[in-house]
Short mmCIF file of C-alpha atoms and ligand atoms in Angstrom, two decimals:
data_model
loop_
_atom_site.label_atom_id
_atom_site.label_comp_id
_atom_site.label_asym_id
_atom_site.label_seq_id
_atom_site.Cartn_x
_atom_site.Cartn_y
_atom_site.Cartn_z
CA UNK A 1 -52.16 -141.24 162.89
CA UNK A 2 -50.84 -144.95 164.02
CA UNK A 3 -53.75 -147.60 163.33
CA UNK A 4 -52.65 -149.78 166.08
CA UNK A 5 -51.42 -149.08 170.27
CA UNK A 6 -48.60 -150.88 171.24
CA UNK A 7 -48.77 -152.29 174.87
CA UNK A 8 -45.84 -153.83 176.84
CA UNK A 9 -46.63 -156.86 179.54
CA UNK A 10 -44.26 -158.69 180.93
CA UNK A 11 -41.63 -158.36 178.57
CA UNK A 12 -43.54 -158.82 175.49
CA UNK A 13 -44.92 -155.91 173.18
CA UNK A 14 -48.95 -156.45 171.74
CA UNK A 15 -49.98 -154.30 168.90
CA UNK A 16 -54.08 -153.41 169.78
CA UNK A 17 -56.04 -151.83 166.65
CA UNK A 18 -57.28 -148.50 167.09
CA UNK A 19 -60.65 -147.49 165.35
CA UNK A 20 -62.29 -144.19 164.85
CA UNK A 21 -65.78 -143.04 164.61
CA UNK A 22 -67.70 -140.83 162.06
CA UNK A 23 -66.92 -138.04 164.57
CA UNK A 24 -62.99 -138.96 164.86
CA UNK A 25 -63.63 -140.21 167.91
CA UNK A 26 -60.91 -142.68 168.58
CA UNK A 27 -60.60 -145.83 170.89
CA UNK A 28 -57.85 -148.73 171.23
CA UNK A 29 -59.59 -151.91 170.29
CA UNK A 30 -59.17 -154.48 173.13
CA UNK A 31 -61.20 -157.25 172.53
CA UNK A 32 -58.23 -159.66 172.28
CA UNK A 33 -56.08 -158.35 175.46
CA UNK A 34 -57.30 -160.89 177.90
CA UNK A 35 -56.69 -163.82 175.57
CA UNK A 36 -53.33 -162.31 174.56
CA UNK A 37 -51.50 -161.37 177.46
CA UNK A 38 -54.14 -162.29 180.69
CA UNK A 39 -54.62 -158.86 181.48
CA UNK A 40 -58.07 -157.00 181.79
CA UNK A 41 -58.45 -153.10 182.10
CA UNK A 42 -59.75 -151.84 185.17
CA UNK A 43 -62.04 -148.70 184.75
CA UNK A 44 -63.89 -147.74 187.52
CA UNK A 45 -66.95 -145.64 186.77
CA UNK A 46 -66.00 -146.59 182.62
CA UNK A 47 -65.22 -143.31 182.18
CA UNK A 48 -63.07 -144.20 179.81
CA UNK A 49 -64.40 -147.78 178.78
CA UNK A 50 -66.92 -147.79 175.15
CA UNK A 51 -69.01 -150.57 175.57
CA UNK A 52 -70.39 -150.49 172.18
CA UNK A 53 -70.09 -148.95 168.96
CA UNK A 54 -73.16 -146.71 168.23
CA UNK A 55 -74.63 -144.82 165.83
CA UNK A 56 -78.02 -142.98 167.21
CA UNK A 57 -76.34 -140.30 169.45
CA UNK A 58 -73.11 -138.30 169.13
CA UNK A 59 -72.05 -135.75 172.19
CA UNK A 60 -69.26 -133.71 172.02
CA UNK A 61 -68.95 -133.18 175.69
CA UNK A 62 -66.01 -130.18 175.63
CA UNK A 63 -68.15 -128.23 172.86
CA UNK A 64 -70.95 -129.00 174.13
CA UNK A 65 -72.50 -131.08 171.13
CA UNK A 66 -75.33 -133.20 170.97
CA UNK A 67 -76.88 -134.64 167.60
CA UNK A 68 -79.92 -137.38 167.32
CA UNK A 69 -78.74 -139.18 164.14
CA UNK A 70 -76.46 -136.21 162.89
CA UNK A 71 -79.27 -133.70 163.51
CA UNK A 72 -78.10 -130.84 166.15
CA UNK A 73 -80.52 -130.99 168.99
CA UNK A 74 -81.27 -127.35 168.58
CA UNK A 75 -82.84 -128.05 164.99
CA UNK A 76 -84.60 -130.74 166.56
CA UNK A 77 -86.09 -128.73 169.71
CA UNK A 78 -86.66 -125.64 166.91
CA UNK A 79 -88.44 -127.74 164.55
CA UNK A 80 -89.51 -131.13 165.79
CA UNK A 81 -92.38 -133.07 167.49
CA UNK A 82 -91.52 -135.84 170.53
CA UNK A 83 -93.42 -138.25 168.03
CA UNK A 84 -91.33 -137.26 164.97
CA UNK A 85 -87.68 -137.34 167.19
CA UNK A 86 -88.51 -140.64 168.70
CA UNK A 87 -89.22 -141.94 165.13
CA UNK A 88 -85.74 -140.15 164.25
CA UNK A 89 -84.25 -141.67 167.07
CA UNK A 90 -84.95 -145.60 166.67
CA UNK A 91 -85.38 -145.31 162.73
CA UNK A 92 -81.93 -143.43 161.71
CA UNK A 93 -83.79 -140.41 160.07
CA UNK A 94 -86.39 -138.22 159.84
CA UNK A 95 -90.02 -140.56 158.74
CA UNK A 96 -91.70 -139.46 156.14
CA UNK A 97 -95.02 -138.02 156.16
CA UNK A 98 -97.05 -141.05 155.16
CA UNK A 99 -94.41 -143.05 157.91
CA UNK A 100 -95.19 -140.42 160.40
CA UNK A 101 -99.18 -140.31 159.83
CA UNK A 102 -98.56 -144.30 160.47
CA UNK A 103 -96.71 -144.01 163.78
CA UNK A 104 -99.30 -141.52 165.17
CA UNK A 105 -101.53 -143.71 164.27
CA UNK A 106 -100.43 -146.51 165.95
CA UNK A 107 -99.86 -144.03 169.06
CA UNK A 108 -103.27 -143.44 168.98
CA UNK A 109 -104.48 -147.15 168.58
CA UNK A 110 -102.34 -147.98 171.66
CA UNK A 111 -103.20 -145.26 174.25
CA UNK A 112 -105.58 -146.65 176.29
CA UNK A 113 -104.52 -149.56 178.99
CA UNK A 114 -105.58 -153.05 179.20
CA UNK A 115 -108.77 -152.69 181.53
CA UNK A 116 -107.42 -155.27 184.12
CA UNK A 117 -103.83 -153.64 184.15
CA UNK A 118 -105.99 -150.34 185.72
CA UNK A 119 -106.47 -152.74 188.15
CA UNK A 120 -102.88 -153.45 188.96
CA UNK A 121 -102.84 -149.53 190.84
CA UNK A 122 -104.97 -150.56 193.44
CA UNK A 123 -102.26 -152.60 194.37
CA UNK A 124 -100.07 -149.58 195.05
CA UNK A 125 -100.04 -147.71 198.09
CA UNK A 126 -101.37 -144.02 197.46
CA UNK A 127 -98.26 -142.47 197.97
CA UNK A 128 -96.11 -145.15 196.30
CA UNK A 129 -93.33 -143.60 193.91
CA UNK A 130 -94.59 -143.32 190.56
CA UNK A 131 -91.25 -144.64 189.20
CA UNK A 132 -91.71 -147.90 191.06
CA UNK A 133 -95.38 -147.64 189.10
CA UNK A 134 -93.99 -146.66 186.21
CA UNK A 135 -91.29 -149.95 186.26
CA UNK A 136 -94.04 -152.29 187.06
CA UNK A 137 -96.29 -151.50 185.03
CA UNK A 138 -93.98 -151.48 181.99
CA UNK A 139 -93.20 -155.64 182.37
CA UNK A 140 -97.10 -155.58 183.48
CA UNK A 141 -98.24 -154.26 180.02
CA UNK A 142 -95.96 -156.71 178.25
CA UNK A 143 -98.17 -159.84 179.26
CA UNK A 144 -101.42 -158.58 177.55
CA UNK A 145 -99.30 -158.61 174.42
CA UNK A 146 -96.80 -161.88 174.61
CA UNK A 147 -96.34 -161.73 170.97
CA UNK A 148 -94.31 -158.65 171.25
CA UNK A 149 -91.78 -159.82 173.17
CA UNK A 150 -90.36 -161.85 170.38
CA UNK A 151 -89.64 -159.36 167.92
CA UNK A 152 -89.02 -161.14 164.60
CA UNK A 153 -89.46 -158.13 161.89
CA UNK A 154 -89.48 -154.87 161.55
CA UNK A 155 -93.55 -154.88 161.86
CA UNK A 156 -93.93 -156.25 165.03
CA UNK A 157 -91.16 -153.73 166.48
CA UNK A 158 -93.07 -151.04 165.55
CA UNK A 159 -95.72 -152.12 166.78
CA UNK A 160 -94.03 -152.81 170.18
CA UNK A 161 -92.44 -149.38 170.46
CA UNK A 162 -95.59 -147.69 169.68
CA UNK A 163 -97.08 -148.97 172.44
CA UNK A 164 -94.68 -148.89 174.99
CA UNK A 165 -94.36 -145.21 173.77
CA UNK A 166 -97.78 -145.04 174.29
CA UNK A 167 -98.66 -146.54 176.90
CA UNK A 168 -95.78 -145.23 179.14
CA UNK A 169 -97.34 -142.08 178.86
CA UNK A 170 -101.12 -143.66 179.78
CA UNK A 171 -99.25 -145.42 182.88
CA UNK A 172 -97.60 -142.12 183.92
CA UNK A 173 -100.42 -139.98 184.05
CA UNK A 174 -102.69 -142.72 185.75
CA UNK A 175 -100.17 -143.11 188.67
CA UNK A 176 -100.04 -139.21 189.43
CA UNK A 177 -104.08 -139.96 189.42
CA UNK A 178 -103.53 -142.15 191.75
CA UNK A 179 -101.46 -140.48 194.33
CA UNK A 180 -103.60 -137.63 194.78
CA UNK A 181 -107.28 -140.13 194.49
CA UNK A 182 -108.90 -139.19 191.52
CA UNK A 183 -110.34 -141.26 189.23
CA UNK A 184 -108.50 -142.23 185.66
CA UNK A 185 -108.95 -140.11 182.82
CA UNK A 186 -109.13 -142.42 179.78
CA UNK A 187 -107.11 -141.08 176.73
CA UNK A 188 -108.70 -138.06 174.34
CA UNK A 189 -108.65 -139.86 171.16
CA UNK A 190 -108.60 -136.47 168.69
CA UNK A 191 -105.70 -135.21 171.42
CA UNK A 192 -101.86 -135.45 170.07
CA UNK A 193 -99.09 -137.50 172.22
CA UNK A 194 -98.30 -134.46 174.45
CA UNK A 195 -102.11 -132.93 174.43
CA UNK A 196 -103.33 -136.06 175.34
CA UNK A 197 -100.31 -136.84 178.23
CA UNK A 198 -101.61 -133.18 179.75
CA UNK A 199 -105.82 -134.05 179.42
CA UNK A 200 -105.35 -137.35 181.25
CA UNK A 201 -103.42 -135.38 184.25
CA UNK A 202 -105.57 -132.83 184.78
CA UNK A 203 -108.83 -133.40 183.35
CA UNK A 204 -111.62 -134.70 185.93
CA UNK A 205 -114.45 -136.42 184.83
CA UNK A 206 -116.62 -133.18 185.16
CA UNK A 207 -114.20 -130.86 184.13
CA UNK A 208 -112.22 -130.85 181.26
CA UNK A 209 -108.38 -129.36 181.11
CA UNK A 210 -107.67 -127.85 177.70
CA UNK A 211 -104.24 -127.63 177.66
CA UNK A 212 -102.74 -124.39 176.28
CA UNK A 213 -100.58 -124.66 173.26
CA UNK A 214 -97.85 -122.70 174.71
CA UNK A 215 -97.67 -125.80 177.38
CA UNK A 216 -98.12 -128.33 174.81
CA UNK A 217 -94.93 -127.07 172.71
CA UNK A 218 -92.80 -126.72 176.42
CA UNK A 219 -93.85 -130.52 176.74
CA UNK A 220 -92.92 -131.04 173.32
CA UNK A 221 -89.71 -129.49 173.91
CA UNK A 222 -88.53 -131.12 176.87
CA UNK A 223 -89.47 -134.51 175.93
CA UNK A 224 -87.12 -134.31 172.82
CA UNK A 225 -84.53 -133.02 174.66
CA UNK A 226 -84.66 -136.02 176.97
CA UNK A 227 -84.80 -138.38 173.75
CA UNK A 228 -81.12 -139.82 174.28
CA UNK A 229 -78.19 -139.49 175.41
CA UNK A 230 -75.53 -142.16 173.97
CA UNK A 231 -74.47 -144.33 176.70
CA UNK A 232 -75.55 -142.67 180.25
CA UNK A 233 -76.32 -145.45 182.86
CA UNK A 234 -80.05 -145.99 182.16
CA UNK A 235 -79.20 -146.55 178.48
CA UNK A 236 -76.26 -148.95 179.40
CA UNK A 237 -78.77 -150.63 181.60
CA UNK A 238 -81.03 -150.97 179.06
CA UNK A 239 -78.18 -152.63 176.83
CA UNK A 240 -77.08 -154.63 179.62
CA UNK A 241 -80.54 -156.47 180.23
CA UNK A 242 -80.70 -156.40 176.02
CA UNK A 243 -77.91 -158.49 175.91
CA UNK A 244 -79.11 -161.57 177.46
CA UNK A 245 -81.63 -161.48 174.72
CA UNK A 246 -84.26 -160.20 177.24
CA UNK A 247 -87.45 -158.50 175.71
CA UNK A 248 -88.05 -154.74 175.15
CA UNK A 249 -90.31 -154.29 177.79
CA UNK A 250 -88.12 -155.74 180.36
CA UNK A 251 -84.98 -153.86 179.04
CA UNK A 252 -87.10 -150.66 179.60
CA UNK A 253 -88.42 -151.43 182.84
CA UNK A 254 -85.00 -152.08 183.94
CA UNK A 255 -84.29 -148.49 182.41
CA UNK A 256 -86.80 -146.99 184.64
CA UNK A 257 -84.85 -148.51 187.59
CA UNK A 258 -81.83 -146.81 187.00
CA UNK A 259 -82.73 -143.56 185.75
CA UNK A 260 -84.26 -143.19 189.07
CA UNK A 261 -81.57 -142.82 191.51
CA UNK A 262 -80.30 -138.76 191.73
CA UNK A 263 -77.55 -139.05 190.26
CA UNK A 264 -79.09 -140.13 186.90
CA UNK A 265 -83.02 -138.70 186.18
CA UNK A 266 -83.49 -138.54 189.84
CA UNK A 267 -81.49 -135.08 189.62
CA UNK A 268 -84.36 -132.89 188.70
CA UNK A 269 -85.74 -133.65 191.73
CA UNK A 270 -83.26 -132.87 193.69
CA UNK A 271 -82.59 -129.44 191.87
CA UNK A 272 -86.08 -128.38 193.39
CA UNK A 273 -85.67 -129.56 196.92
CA UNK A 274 -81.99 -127.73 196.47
CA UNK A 275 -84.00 -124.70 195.78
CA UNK A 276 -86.67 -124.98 198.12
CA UNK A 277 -84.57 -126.01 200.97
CA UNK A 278 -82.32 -122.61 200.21
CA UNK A 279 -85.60 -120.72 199.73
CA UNK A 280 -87.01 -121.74 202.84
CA UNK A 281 -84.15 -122.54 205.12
CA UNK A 282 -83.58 -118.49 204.35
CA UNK A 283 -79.98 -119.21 203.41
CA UNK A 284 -78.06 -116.95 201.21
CA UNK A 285 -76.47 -119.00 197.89
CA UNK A 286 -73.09 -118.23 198.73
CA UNK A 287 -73.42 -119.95 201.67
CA UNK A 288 -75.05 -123.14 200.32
CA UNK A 289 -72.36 -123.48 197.61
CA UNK A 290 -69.31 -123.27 200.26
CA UNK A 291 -70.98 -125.95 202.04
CA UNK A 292 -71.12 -128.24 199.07
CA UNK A 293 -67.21 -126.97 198.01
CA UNK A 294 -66.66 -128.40 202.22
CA UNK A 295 -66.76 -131.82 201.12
CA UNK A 296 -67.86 -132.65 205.15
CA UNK A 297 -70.77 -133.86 203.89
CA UNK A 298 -72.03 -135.49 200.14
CA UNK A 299 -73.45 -132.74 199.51
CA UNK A 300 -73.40 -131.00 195.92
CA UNK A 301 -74.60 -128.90 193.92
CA UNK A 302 -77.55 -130.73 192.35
CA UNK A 303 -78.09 -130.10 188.26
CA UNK A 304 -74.35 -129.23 188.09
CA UNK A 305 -71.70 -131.44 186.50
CA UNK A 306 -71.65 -134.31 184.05
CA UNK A 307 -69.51 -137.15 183.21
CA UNK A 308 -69.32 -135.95 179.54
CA UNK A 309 -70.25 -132.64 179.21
CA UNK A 310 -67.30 -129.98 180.47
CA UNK A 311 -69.18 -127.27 178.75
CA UNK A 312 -72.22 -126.06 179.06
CA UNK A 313 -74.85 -129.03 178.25
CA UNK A 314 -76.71 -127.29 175.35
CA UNK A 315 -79.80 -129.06 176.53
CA UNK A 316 -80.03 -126.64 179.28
CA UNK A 317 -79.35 -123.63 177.41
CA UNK A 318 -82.53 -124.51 175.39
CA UNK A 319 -84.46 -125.33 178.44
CA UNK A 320 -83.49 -122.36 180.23
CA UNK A 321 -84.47 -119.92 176.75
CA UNK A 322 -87.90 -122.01 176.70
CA UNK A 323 -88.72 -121.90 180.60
CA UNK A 324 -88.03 -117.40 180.48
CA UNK A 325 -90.37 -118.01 177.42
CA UNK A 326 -92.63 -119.40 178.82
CA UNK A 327 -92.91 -117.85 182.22
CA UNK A 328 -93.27 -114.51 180.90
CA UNK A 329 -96.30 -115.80 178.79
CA UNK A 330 -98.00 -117.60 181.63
CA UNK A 331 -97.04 -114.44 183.64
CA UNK A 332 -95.61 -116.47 186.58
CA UNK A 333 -92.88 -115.14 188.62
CA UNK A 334 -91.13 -118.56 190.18
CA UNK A 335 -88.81 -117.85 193.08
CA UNK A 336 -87.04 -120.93 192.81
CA UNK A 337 -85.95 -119.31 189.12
CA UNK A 338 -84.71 -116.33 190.98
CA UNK A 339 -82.32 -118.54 193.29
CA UNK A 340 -81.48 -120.63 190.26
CA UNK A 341 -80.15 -118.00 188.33
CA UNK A 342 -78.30 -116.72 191.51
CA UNK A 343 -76.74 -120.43 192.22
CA UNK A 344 -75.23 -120.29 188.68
CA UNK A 345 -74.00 -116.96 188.46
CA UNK A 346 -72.00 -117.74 191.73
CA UNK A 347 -71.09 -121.58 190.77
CA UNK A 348 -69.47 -119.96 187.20
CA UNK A 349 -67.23 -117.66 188.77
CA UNK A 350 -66.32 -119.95 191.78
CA UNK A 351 -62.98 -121.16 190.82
CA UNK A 352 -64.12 -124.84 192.11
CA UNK A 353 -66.95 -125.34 189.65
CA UNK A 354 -64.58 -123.79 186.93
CA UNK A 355 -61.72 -125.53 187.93
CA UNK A 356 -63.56 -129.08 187.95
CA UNK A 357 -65.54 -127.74 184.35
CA UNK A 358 -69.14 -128.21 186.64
CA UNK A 359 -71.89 -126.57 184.18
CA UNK A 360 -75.63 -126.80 184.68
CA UNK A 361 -76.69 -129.85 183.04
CA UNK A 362 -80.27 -130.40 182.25
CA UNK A 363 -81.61 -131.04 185.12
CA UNK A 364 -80.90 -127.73 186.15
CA UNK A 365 -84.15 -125.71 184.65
CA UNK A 366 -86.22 -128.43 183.59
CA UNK A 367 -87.81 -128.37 187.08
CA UNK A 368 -88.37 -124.91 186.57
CA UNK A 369 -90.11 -126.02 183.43
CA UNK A 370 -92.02 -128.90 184.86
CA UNK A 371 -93.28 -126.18 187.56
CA UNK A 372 -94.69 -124.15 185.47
CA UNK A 373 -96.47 -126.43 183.62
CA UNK A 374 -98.15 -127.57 186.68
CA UNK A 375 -96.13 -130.91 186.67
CA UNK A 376 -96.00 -132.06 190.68
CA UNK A 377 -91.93 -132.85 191.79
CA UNK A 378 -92.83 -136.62 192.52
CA UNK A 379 -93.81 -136.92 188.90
CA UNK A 380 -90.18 -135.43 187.47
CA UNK A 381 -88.33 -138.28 186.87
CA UNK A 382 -91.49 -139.80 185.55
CA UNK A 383 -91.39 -136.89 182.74
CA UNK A 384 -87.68 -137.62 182.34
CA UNK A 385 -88.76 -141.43 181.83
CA UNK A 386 -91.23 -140.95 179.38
CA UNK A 387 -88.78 -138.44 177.04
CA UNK A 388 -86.06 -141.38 177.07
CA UNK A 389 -88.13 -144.43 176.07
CA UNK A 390 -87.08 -143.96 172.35
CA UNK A 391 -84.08 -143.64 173.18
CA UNK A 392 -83.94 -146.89 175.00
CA UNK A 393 -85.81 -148.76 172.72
CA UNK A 394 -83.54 -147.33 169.77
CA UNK A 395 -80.73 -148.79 171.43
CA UNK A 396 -82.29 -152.40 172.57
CA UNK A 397 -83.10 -152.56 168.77
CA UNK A 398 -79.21 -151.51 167.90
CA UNK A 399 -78.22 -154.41 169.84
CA UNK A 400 -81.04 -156.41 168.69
CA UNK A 401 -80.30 -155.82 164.97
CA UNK A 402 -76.74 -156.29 165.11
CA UNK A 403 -75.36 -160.32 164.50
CA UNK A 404 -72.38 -160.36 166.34
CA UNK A 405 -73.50 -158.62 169.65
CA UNK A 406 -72.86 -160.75 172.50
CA UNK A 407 -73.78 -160.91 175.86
CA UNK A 408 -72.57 -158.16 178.08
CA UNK A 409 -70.33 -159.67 180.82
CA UNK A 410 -67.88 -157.24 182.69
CA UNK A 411 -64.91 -159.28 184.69
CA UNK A 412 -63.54 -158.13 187.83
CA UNK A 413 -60.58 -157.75 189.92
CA UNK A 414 -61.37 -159.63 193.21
CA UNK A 415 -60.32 -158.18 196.26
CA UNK A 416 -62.11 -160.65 198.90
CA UNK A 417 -60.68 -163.27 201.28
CA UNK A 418 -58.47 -166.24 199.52
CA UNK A 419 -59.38 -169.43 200.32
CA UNK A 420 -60.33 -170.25 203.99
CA UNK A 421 -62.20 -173.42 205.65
CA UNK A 422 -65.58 -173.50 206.36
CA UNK A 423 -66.24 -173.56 210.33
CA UNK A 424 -68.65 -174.92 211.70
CA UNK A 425 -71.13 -172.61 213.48
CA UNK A 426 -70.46 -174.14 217.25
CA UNK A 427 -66.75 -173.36 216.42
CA UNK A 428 -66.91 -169.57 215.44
N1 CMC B 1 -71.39 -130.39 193.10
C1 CMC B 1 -70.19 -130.32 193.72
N2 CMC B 1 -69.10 -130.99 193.34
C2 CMC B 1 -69.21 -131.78 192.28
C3 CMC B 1 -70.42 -131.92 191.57
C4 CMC B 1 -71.53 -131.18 192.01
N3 CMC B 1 -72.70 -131.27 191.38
N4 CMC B 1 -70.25 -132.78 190.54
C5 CMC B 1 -68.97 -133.20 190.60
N5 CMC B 1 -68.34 -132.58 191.64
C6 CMC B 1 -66.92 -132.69 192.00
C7 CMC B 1 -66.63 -134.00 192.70
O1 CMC B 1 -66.77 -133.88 194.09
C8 CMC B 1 -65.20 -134.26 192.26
O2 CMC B 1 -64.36 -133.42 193.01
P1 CMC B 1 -62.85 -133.88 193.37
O3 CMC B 1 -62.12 -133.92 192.08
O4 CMC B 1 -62.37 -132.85 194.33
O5 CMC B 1 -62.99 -135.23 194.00
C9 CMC B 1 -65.18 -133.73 190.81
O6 CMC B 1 -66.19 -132.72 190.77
C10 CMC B 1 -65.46 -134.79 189.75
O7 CMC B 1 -66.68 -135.42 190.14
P2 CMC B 1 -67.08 -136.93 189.82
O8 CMC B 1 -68.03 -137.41 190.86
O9 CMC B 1 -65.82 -137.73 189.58
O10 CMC B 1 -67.80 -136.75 188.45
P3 CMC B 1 -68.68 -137.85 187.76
O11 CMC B 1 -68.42 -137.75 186.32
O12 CMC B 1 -68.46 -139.18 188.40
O13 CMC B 1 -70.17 -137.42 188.15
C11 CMC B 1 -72.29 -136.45 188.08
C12 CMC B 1 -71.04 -136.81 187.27
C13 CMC B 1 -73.35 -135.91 187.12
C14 CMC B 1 -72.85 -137.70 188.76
C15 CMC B 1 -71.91 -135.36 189.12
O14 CMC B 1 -71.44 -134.21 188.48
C16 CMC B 1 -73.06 -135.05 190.06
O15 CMC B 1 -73.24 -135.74 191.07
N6 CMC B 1 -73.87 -133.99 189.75
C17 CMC B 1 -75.03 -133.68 190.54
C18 CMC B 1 -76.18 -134.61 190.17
C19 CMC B 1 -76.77 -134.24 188.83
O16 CMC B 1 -77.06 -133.09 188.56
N7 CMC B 1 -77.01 -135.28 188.00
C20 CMC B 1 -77.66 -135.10 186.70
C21 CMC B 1 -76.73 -135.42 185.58
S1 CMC B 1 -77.39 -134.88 183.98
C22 CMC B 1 -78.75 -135.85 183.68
C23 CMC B 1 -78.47 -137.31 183.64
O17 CMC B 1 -77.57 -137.75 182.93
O18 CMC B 1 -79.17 -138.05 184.32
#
């Protein structure tokens, strides 16, 4: 293999470095090309651009790969808690017990909110979107605590993730509370991080939910599957805001932000109003999926497709396994399954999903999931929110950690006006 790329501009040749990852993963190093020949790459989308070298999450998007530290994510999902992968995730490997015993701990310490930050809902409207809540509320929390946004050792980070861990899932559950105009459950202090997510959405003061352990391990289970996911836009958000040296809890809330849209976390959402709109609208799937192939409108196929993945994303498969699981337990017969599994026995033989390699990503059956755990749609993304915290915080500390990161600055080709006069406004 050649260690370098030659490139000719203008008549002159430039010899770029090319590096490899662990993986073999290889990428032309062009840090210098601007201040070597005046040139800058133009990647729209950066589907081809790596904006930083990495080394929590590795995908292998045409085999459908996807390791947390090295560990396949089908170990982790077999084996794993949420609180031991996020540890996994921001610490590089699996904790110990007596460094696991200590997180939970501090999980525990750091469930309950501020008392004045409960106040901070009433200044929501009852129906606002919990992920504008959620967003708030994260840069809210971080003023009780102004210490932690100066992280200075490894103590203090711990600390800081713990409770945004914590609290994210305190915030989350206190918003759906909201919305519907019940009163806040405070946290269950013998409950575990998932237990205790489940008491404080559906317990009522006079009536306690015990949540089933069959729901408790599909909560489990989807939260680690949403852990991370190398650099996807909410993560490269995160990193982005990072950069500029800005604190954790404003990196994450900025995290929130773009996870939102339905494109990014937003998706499971759409995947039930896909389903219920075909469900209801009485439509037969064929018929929905050549309207999407069209093109008249933007209309696609929502939980299909991903930038990396042209394969199967084996995050899905798992979900999909766990959600049959689970339904046949509970005994629940979901008709949005039924058209589900319909929609993607017709999208895999269509040759315009094969064609364009469009697989169900996750977002496909974790509403299905989410459903049957009793989990309302506006609260979805939420979910998806709270399973991807470690993974943003594991890759604001990355950055954080590493001496020579820099700001984050993309440049531009400019395609405006070229220099005019200004007018004045009785003249135009
Ligand atoms: N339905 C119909 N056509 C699609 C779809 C879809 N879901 N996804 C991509 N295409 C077509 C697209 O129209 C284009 O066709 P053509 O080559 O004729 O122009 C081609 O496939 C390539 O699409 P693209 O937009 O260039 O692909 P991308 O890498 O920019 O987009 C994506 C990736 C995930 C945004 C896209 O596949 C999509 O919109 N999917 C539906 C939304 C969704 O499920 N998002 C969740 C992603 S997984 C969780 C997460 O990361 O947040």
């Amino acid at each position: 293999m050649s260690h370098t790329c030659r490139i000719e501009l203008d008549g002159k040749t430039h010899d770029f470095p090319i590096i490899q990852g662990t993986e073999n993963e290889r990428a032309i190093d062009i840090s210098a090309l601007r201040d070597r020949t005046n040139y800058i790459t133009l990647d729209d989308g950066y589907g081809n651009t790596g904006s930083c070298k990495s080394a929590i999450t590795y995908i292998d998007g045409d085999q459908g790969i996807l390791r947390y530290r090295g560990i396949p994510i089908e170990q982790l999902a077999e084996n794993s808690t949420f609180t031991e992968t996020a540890w996994l995730v921001i610490w590089g490997r699996l904790p110990t017990q007596e460094e696991l015993t200590r997180f939970s701990h501090r999980l525990t310490q750091n469930e309950m909110m501020h008392e004045s930050l409960r106040s901070h809902f009433q200044g929501f409207p009852p129906n606002a979107p919990p992920m504008a809540i959620l967003s708030a509320m994260i840069n809210a929390m971080s003023c009780y605590e102004p210490e932690m946004m100066d992280i200075e050792d490894e103590t203090t980070l711990e600390r800081a993730a713990a409770r945004i861990i914590s609290k994210v899932r305190t915030v989350a559950a206190a918003s759906y509370k909201m919305s519907i105009g019940q009163p806040l459950m405070y946290p269950h202090p013998e409950y575990k991080y998932c237990e205790n997510f489940l008491h404080m959405m559906f317990s009522l003061p006079y009536r306690e939910y015990i949540p089933s352990p069959e729901v408790a391990r599909a909560l489990n289970l989807f939260l680690i599957l949403h852990a991370d996911h190398e650099q996807n836009c909410s993560t490269s958000t995160v990193r982005m805001v990072a950069s500029s040296q800005a604190n954790m809890f404003a990196s994450c809330a900025a995290g929130v932000c773009a996870l939102w849209g339905p494109l990014h976390g937003g998706a499971n959402v759409a995947v039930i109003e896909m389903l219920e709109f075909i469900r209801q609208s009485g439509m037969n799937v064929a018929e929905y999926v050549s309207r999407v192939k069209a093109k008249d409108t933007k209309l696609r196929l929502m939980g299909f497709g991903h930038r990396v993945y042209k394969n199967f994303d084996p995050r899905s498969k798992i979900l999909k396994a766990a959600s049959d699981k689970m339904l046949a337990k509970m005994n629940i017969s979901d008709p949005l399954l039924d058209i589900a599994l319909e929609l993607e026995a017709v999208a895999l033989q269509d040759p315009y999903f094969v064609e364009r390699k469009l697989y169900p990503n996750v977002d496909f059956y974790s509403g299905i999931i989410l459903r049957a755990m009793g989990i309302p749609v506006n609260m979805f993304t939420v979910m998806f929110a709270m399973g991807r915290i470690p993974g943003w915080i594991a890759n604001w500390k990355e950055l954080h950690d590493d001496p020579k990161s820099r700001i984050y600055r993309p440049r531009q080709i400019y395609t405006g006006n070229t220099i005019g006069d200004y007018t004045p406004i009785e003249q135009r």
